Coordinates of C-alpha atoms in Angstrom, one line a residue:
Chain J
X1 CA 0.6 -3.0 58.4
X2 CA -0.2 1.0 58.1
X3 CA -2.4 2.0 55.0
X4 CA 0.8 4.5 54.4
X5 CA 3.4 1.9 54.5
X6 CA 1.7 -0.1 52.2
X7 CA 1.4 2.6 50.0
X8 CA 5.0 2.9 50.3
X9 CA 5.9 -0.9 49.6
X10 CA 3.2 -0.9 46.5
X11 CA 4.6 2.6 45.0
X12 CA 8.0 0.9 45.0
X13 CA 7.0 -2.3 43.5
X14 CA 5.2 0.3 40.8
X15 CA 9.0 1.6 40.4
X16 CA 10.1 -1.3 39.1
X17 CA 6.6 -2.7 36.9
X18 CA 7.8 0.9 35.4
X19 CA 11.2 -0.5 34.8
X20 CA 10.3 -3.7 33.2
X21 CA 7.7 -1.5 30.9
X22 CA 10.0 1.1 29.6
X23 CA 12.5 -1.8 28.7
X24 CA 10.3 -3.6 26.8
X25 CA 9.2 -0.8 24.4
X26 CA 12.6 0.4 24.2
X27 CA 13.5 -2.7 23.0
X28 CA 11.1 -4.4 21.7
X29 CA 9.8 -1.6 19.1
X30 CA 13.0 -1.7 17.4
X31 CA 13.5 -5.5 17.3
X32 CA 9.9 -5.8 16.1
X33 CA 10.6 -3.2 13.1
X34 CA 13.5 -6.0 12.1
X35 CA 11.4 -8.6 12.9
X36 CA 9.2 -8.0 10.8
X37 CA 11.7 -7.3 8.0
X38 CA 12.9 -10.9 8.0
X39 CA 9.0 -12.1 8.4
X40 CA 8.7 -10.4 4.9
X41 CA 12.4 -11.1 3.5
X42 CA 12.6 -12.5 -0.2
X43 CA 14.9 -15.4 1.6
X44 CA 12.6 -17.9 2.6
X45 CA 15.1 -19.8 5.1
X46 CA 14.8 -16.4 7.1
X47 CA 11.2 -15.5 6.0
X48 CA 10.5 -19.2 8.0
X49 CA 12.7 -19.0 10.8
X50 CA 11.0 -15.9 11.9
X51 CA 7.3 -17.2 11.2
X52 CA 8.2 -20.3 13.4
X53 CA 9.4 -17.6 15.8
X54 CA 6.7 -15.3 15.4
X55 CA 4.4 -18.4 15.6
X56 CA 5.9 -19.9 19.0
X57 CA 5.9 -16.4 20.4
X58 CA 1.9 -16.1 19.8
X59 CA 1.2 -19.8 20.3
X60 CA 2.9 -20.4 24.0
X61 CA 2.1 -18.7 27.4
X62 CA 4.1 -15.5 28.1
X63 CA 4.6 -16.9 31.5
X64 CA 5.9 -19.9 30.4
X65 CA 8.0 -18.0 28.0
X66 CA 9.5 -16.1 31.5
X67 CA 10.4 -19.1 33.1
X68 CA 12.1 -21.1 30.3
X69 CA 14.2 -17.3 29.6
X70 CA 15.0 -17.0 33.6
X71 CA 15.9 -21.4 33.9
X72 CA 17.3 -22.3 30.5
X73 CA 21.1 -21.2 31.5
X74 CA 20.9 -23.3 34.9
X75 CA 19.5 -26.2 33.1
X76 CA 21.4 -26.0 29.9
X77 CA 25.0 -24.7 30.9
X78 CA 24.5 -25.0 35.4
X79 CA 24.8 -20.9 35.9
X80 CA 24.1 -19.6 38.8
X81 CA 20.7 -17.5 38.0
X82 CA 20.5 -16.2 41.1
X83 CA 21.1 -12.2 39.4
X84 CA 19.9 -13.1 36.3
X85 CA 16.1 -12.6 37.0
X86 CA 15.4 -9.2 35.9
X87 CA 17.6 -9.1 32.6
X88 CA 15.6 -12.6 32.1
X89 CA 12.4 -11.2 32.6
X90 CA 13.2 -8.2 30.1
X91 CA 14.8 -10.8 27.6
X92 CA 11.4 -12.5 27.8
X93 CA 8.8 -9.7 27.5
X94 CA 11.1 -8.0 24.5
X95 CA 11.2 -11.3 22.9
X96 CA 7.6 -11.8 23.6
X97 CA 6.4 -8.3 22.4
X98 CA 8.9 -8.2 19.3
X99 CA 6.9 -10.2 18.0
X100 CA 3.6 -9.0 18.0
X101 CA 5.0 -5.6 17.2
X102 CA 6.6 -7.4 14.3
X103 CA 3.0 -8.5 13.0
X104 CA 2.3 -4.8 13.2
X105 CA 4.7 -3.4 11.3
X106 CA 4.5 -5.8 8.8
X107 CA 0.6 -5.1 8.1
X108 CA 1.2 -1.2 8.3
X109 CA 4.4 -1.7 5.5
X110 CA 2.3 -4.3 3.1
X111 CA -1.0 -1.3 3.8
X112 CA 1.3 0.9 2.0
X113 CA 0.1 1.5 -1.7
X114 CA 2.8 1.3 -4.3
X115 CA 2.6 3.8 -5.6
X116 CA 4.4 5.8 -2.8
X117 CA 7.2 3.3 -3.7
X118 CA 7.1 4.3 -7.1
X119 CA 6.9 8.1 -7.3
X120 CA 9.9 7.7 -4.0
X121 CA 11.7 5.8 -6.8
X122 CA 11.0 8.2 -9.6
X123 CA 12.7 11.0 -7.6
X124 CA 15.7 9.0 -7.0
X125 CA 15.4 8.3 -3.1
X126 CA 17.9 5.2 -2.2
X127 CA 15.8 2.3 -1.0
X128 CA 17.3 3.2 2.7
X129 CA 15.6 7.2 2.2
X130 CA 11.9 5.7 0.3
X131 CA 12.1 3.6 3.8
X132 CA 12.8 5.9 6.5
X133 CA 11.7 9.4 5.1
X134 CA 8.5 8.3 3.1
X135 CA 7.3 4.8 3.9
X136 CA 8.2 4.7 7.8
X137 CA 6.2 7.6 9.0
X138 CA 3.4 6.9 6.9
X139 CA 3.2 3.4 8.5
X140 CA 3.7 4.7 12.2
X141 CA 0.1 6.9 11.5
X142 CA -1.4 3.9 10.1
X143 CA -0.6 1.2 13.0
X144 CA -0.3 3.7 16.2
X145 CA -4.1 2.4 17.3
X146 CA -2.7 -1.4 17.2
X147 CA 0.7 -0.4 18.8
X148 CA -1.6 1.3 22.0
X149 CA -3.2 -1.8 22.2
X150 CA -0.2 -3.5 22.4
X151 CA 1.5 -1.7 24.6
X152 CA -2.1 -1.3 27.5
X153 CA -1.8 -4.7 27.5
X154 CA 1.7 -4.6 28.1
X155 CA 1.3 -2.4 31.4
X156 CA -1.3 -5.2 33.0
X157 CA 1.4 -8.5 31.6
X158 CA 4.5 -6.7 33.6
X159 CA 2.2 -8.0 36.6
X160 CA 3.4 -11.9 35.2
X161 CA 6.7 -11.4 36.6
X162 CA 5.6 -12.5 39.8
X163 CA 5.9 -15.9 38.4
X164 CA 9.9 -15.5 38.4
X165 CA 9.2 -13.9 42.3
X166 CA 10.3 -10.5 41.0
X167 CA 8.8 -7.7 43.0
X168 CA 7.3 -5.8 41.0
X169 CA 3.6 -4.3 41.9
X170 CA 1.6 -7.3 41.5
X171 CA 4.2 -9.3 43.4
X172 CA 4.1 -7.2 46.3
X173 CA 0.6 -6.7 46.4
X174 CA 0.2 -10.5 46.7
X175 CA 2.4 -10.8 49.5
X176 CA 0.6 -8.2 51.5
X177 CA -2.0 -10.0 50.9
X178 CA -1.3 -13.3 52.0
X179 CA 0.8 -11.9 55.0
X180 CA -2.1 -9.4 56.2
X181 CA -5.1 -11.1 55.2
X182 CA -6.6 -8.1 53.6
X183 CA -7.6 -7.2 49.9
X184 CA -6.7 -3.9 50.0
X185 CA -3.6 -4.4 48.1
X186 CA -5.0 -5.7 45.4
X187 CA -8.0 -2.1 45.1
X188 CA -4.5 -0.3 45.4
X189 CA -2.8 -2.2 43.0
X190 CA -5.9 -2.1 40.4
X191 CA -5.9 1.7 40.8
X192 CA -2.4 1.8 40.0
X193 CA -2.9 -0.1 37.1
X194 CA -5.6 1.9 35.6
X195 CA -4.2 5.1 36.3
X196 CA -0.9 4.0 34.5
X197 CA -3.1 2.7 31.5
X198 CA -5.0 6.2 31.5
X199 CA -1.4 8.1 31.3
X200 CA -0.5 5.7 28.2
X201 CA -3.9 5.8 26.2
X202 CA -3.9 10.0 27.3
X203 CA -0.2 10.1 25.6
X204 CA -1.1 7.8 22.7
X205 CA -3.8 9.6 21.5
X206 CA -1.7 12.9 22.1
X207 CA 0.8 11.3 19.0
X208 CA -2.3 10.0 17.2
X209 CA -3.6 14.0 17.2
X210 CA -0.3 15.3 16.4
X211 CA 0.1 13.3 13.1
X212 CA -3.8 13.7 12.0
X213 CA -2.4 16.7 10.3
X214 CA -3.0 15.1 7.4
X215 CA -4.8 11.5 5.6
Chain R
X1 CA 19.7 14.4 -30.6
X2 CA 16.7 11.9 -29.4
X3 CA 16.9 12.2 -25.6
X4 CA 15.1 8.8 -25.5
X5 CA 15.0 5.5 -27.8
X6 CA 13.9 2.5 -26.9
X7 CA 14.5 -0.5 -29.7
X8 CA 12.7 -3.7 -30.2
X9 CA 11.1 -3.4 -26.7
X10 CA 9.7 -7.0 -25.1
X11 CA 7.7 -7.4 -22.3
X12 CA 5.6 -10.0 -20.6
X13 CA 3.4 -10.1 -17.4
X14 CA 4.0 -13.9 -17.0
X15 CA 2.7 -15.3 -20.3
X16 CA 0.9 -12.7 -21.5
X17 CA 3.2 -10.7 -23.4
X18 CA 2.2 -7.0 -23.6
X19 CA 4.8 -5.4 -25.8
X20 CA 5.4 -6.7 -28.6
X21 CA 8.9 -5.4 -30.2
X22 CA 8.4 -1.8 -30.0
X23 CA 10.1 1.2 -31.4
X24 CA 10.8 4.5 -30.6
X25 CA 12.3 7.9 -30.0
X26 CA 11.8 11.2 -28.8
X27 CA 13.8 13.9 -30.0
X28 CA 14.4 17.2 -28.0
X29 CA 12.0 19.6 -27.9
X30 CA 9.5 16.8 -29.2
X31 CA 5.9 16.3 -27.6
X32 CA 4.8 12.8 -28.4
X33 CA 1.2 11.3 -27.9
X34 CA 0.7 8.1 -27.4
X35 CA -3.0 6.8 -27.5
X36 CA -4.8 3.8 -27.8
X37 CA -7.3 1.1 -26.2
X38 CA -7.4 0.0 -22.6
X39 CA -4.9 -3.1 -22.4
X40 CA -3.2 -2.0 -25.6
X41 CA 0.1 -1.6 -23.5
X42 CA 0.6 2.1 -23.8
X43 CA 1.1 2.7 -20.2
X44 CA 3.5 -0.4 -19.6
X45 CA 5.7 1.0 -22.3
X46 CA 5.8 4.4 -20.3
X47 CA 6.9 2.0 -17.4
X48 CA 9.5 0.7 -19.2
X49 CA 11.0 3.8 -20.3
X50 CA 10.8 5.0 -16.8
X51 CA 12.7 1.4 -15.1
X52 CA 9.7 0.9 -13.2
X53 CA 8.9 -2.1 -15.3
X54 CA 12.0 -4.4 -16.0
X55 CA 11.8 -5.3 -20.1
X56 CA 12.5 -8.7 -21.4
X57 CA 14.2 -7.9 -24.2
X58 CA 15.4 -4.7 -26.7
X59 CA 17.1 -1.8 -25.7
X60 CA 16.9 1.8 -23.3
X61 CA 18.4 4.4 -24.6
X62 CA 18.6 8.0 -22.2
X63 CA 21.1 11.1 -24.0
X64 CA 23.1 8.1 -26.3
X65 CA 23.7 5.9 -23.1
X66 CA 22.3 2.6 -22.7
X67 CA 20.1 2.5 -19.5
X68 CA 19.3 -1.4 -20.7
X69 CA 20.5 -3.4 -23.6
X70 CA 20.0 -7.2 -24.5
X71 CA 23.3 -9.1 -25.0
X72 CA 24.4 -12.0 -26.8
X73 CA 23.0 -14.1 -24.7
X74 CA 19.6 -12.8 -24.6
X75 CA 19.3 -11.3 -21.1
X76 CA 18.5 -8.0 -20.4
X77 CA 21.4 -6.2 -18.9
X78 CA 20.5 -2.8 -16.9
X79 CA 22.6 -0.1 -15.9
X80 CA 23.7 0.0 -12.4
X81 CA 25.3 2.6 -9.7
X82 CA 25.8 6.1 -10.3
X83 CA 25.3 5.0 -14.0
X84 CA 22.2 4.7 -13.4
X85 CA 21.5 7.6 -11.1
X86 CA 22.5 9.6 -13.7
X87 CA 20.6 8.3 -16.2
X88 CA 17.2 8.3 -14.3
X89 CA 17.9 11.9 -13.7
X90 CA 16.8 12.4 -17.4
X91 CA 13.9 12.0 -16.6
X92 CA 10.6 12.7 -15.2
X93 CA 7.2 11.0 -14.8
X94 CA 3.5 12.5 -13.3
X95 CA 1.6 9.6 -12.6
X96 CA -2.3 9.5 -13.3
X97 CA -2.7 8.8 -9.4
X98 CA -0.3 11.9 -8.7
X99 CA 1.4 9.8 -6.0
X100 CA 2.3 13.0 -3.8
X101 CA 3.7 12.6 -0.2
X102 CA 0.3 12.8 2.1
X103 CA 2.7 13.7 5.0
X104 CA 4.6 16.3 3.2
X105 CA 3.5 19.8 2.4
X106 CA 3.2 20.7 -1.3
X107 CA 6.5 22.9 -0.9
X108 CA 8.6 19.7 1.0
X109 CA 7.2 17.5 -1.4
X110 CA 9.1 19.5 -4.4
X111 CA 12.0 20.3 -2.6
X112 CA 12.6 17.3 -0.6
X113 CA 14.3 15.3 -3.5
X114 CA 16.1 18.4 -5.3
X115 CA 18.0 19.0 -2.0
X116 CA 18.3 15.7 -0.4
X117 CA 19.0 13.2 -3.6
X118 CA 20.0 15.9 -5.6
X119 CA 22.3 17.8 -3.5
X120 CA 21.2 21.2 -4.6
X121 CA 21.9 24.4 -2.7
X122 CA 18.6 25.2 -0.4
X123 CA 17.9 28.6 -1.9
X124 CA 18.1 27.6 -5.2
X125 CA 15.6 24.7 -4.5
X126 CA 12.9 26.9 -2.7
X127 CA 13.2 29.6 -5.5
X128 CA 12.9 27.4 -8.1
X129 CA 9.9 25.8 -6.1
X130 CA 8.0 29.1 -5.8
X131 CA 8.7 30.1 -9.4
X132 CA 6.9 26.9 -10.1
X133 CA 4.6 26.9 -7.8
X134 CA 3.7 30.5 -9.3
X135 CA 3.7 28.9 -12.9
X136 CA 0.9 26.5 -11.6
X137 CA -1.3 29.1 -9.8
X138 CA -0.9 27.0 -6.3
X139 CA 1.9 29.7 -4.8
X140 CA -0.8 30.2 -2.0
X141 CA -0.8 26.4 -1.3
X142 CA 2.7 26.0 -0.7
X143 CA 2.3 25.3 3.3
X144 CA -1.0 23.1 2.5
X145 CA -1.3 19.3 2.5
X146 CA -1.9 17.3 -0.8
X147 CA -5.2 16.1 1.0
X148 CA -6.4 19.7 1.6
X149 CA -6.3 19.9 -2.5
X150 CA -8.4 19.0 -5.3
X151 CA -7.0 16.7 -7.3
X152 CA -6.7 19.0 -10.2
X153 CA -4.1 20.7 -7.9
X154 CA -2.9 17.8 -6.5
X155 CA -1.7 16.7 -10.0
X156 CA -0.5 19.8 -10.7
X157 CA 1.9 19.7 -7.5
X158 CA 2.9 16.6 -8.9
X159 CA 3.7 18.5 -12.1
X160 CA 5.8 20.9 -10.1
X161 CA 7.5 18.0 -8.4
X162 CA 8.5 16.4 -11.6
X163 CA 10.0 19.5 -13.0
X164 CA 11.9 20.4 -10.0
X165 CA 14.3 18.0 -10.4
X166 CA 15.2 19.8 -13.9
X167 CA 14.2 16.8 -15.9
X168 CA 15.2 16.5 -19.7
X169 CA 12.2 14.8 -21.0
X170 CA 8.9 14.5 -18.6
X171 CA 6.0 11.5 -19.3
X172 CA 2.7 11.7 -18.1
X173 CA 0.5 8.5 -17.8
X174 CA -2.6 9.0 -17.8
X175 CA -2.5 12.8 -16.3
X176 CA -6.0 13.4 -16.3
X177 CA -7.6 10.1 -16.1
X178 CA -8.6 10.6 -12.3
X179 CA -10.0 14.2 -12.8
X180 CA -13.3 15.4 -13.9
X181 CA -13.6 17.5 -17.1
X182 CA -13.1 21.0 -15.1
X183 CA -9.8 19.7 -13.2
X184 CA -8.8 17.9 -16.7
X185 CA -8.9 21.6 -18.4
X186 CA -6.7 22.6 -16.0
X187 CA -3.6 19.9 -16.1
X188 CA -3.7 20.3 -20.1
X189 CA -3.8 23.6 -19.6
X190 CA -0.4 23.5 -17.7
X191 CA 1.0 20.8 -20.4
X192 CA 0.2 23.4 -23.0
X193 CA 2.3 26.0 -21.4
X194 CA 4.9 23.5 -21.1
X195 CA 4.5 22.6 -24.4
X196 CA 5.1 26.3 -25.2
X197 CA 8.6 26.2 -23.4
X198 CA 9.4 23.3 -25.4
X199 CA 9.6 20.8 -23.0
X200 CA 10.2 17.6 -24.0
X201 CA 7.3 15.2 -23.5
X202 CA 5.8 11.8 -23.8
X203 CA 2.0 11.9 -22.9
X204 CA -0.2 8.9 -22.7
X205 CA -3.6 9.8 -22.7
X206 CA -7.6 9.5 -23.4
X207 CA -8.2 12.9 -24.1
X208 CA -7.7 13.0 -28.4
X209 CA -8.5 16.5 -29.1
X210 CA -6.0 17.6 -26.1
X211 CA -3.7 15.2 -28.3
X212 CA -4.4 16.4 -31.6
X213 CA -3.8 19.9 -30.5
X214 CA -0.7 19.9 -28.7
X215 CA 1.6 16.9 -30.3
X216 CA 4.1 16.8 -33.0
X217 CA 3.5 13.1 -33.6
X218 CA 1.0 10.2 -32.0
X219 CA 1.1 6.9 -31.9
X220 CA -1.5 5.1 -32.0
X221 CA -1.2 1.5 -30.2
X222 CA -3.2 -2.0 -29.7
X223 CA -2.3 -5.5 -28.4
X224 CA 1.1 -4.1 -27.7
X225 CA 2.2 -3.1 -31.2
X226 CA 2.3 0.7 -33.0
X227 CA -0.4 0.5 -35.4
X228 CA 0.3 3.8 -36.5
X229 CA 2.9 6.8 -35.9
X230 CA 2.4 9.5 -37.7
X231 CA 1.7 13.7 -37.3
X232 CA -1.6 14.7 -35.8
X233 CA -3.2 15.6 -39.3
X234 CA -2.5 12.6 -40.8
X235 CA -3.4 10.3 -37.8
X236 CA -7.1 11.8 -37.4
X237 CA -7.3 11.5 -41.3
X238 CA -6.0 8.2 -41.4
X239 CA -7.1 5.2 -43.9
X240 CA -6.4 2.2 -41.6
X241 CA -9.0 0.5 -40.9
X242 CA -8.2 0.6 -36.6
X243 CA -7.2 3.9 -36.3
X244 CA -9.9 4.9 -38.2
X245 CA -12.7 2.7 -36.0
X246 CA -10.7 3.5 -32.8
X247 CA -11.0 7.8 -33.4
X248 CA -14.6 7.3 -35.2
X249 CA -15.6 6.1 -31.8
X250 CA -14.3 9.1 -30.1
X251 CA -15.8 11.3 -32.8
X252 CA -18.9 9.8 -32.3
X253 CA -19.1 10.9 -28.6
X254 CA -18.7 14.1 -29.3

C-alpha cells in the first residue's frame, strides 16, 4: 500500500474519531452538569443512585462499558445490533464521560463561597438566575483546567472503539498494520493524535485567557 | 411608621440558642447601632431580619406586613411568592465581605438586578448607577472589575449596589470589619452622608465612636439578649455594669 493511500484511509478513520469526540462533549457536558445535580440533591434515594452510577462509571473499564452498551439489546431483548454500533459507542463514551464531568461540576459548584449565594439572594435573583448568571460562569473559570484534562484524554479513549470494530483511526491503523506488516500506521496515527491534542489544549487555554479578565 | 419590627425573635444554631427573644424596631428615617461582643448574636439578628437565617420563633415585620409570624402551633410561618418578593424589596444589606460579582464590572454589578429582577427601564438604571457611582467617588471605576479595587472601594460598590435597588431601610454587618483604618474612614464616611439624606439604617459594627456619632439609638447586645437600648449619650454614660466594662475597654484603647 502507497504512503498516500494510507494517508487517505487514516485521514478518514480521523473523520470519524472526530465524530465520536464531538458527540461526546456535546453530550456529555450537559448530562454531567445534571449529573452532578442529583450527586448533590437533598433526596438521598437520587443523591445514591447517581453515586452508585458515578461509582460504576469510574470503577469499570470504559471498554468494557462499550461492549456491554453495543451487546446488551442482543442479549437482553435479541435486536439485531448490526447498525447500532456507532449510536452504542456514543451512548457509552457520554455515559462514561458524564460522569467524570459530573465530579467536576460538582467540586467547582461546592468551591463556590456562599456568600455569592447570599448577596445573589439579597438582590432578589430566582434560584434558576443566582445559578446560571452568577454561580455557573464563576464555576466554568474555576474547573476549565480539569475539564481540558478530561477532554485530552478523551481524544486518545475515542481510539477504544476498535474494540466494537468501529473504524475509526486507531482501528484502521491496526488493520494496516496487520495487513502490510509495517508500523508506519501507527507513527501516522500517533501524529495525528498529538496534533489533535495540541489543537484542543491551544483552544482550551484560548477560553482559559479569555475569562482571566478577572479573579 | 417602623419600616421594620421584629418581636420576641428565637434562634438556635442546633442547641445553642443565639437569640434569645429579642425586640425591635426601626422607624423611618431612623439610624440604629447595634454593638456588642463577638458571639453576642448581633450579626445573626441582622440575618434574620434579612431571611438569610430562618428564626425559630417570634415575628418579621417589613412596612406593617408580616414577612414571618409564629402560629398557634408554634412553627414559624414565612411569607412566600410575590409576597415575599415584595417584601425583601424593603430592604437592603452590605455585607462585611462586600460579596460583589468577581465576573461583573462595578457598573453590571449595580445594574444587573435593578433591570433584570427588578424590571426597571435601562436608562433609568444606568443613570441612577452613575449618580451613585458619582456619590461614592468611583464614577471612573464604573468599567473596572471588583478585583482591580481596594477593598474600601470594593465595599463602597457594594454600597452603590445595595442602594440601587431603591431600598427602604439598608443594614450593614460589619461594613468595615475587613478594611484597615484608612479604607474604614472612607465607608463611614459614605454612611455619614447617607445618614444626612436620612436613610434609614441598621448598622452593626466595632467601630463605637463611628456609632456614637452618627446613630439615634444603640443597642448594646451579649449572649443574645439587648442589655441595653438607649440614645448615644446615655449609652456611653451608662451605669450598668456591662455596658459600662464593654465601652471602658474600648475607651481604654484609645
Amino acid at each position: 500500500m502507497s504512503f498516500s493511500t494510507m494517508l487517505m484511509q487514516l485521514s478518514s478513520g480521523m473523520v470519524k474519531t472526530t465524530g465520536i469526540f464531538f458527540w461526546t462533549i456535546i453530550l456529555s457536558l450537559p448530562l454531567g452538569l445534571f449529573v452532578s445535580f442529583g450527586r448533590m440533591s437533598k433526596n438521598p434515594v437520587l443523591k445514591n443512585i447517581v453515586k452508585i452510577y458515578i461509582s460504576l462509571m469510574r470503577g469499570t473499564p470504559l471498554m468494557l462499558q462499550l461492549m456491554m452498551v453495543y451487546y446488551f439489546p442482543y442479549l437482553l431483548f435479541g435486536m439485531n445490533i448490526r447498525t447500532f454500533r456507532f449510536p452504542a459507542i456514543i451512548i457509552g463514551f457520554t455515559i462514561n464521560y458524564a460522569a467524570y464531568f459530573a465530579e467536576i461540576f460538582r467540586s467547582g459548584i461546592e468551591s463556590m463561597p456562599v456568600g455569592q449565594y447570599e448577596a445573589a439572594k439579597l438582590l432578589g435573583y430566582s434560584k434558576s438566575q443566582t445559578f446560571i448568571k452568577i454561580i455557573l460562569p464563576q464555576v466554568i473559570k474555576r474547573i476549565l483546567p480539569s475539564i481540558t484534562n478530561e477532554v485530552i484524554t478523551l481524544v486518545k479513549d475515542t481510539s477504544l472503539a476498535f474494540s466494537l470494530a468501529y473504524m475509526e483511526m486507531f482501528t484502521v491503523a491496526k488493520q494496516i498494520v496487520a495487513k502490510d506488516a509495517t508500523f508506519t500506521p501507527f507513527i501516522v496515527a500517533a501524529v495525528f493524535y498529538y496534533v489533535f491534542n495540541f489543537v484542543v489544549a491551544f483552544v482550551m487555554e484560548h477560553f482559559e485567557k479569555k475569562l482571566s479578565y478577572y479573579r | 411608621m417602623n419600616i421594620l419590627e421584629m418581636n420576641h425573635i428565637h434562634k438556635s444554631f442546633g442547641s445553642l440558642e443565639v437569640i434569645k427573644d429579642i425586640s425591635l424596631s426601626v422607624a423611618e428615617g431612623e439610624i440604629l447601632s447595634i454593638i456588642g461582643p463577638s458571639g453576642s448574636g448581633k450579626s445573626t439578628i441582622l440575618r434574620c431580619a434579612t431571611m438569610l437565617e430562618t428564626i425559630n420563633g417570634g415575628e418579621i415585620i417589613y412596612m406593617g406586613e408580616k414577612a414571618a409570624y409564629t402560629d398557634s402551633s408554634g412553627s414559624v410561618i414565612y411569607a412566600k411568592g410575590d409576597k415575599a418578593k415584595k417584601i425583601n424589596s424593603n430592604f437592603g444589606l452590605v455585607f462585611q465581605s462586600f460579596n460583589l460579582f468577581p465576573h461583573y464590572s462595578v457598573m453590571k454589578n449595580i445594574t444587573d438586578a435593578p433591570i433584570h429582577v427588578q424590571k426597571r427601564n435601562k436608562t433609568d438604571v444606568f443613570n441612577q448607577a452613575r449618580e451613585l457611582l458619582e456619590k461614592m467617588g468611583l464614577l471612573d471605576k464604573a468599567d473596572y472589575y471588583p478585583c482591580q479595587l481596594s477593598g474600601g472601594q470594593q465595599q463602597r460598590v457594594s454600597i452603590a449596589r445595595a442602594l440601587c435597588m431603591n431600598p427602604k431601610i439598608l443594614f450593614f454587618d460589619e461594613p468595615t470589619s475587613a478594611l484597615d483604618p484608612e479604607l474604614t474612614l472612607e465607608i463611614l464616611k459614605v454612611i455619614r452622608d447617607l445618614a444626612k439624606e436620612h436613610m434609614t439604617m441598621v448598622i452593626v459594627t466595632h467601630e463605637m465612636n463611628f456609632a456614637k456619632e452618627v446613630s439615634n439609638r444603640i443597642i448594646f447586645m451579649e449572649n443574645g439578649v439587648i442589655v441595653e437600648e438607649t440614645t448615644p449619650d446615655k449609652m456611653f454614660n451608662s451605669n450598668n455594669e456591662r455596658t459600662k466594662a464593654f465601652l471602658g475597654k474600648y475607651h481604654n484603647m484609645g
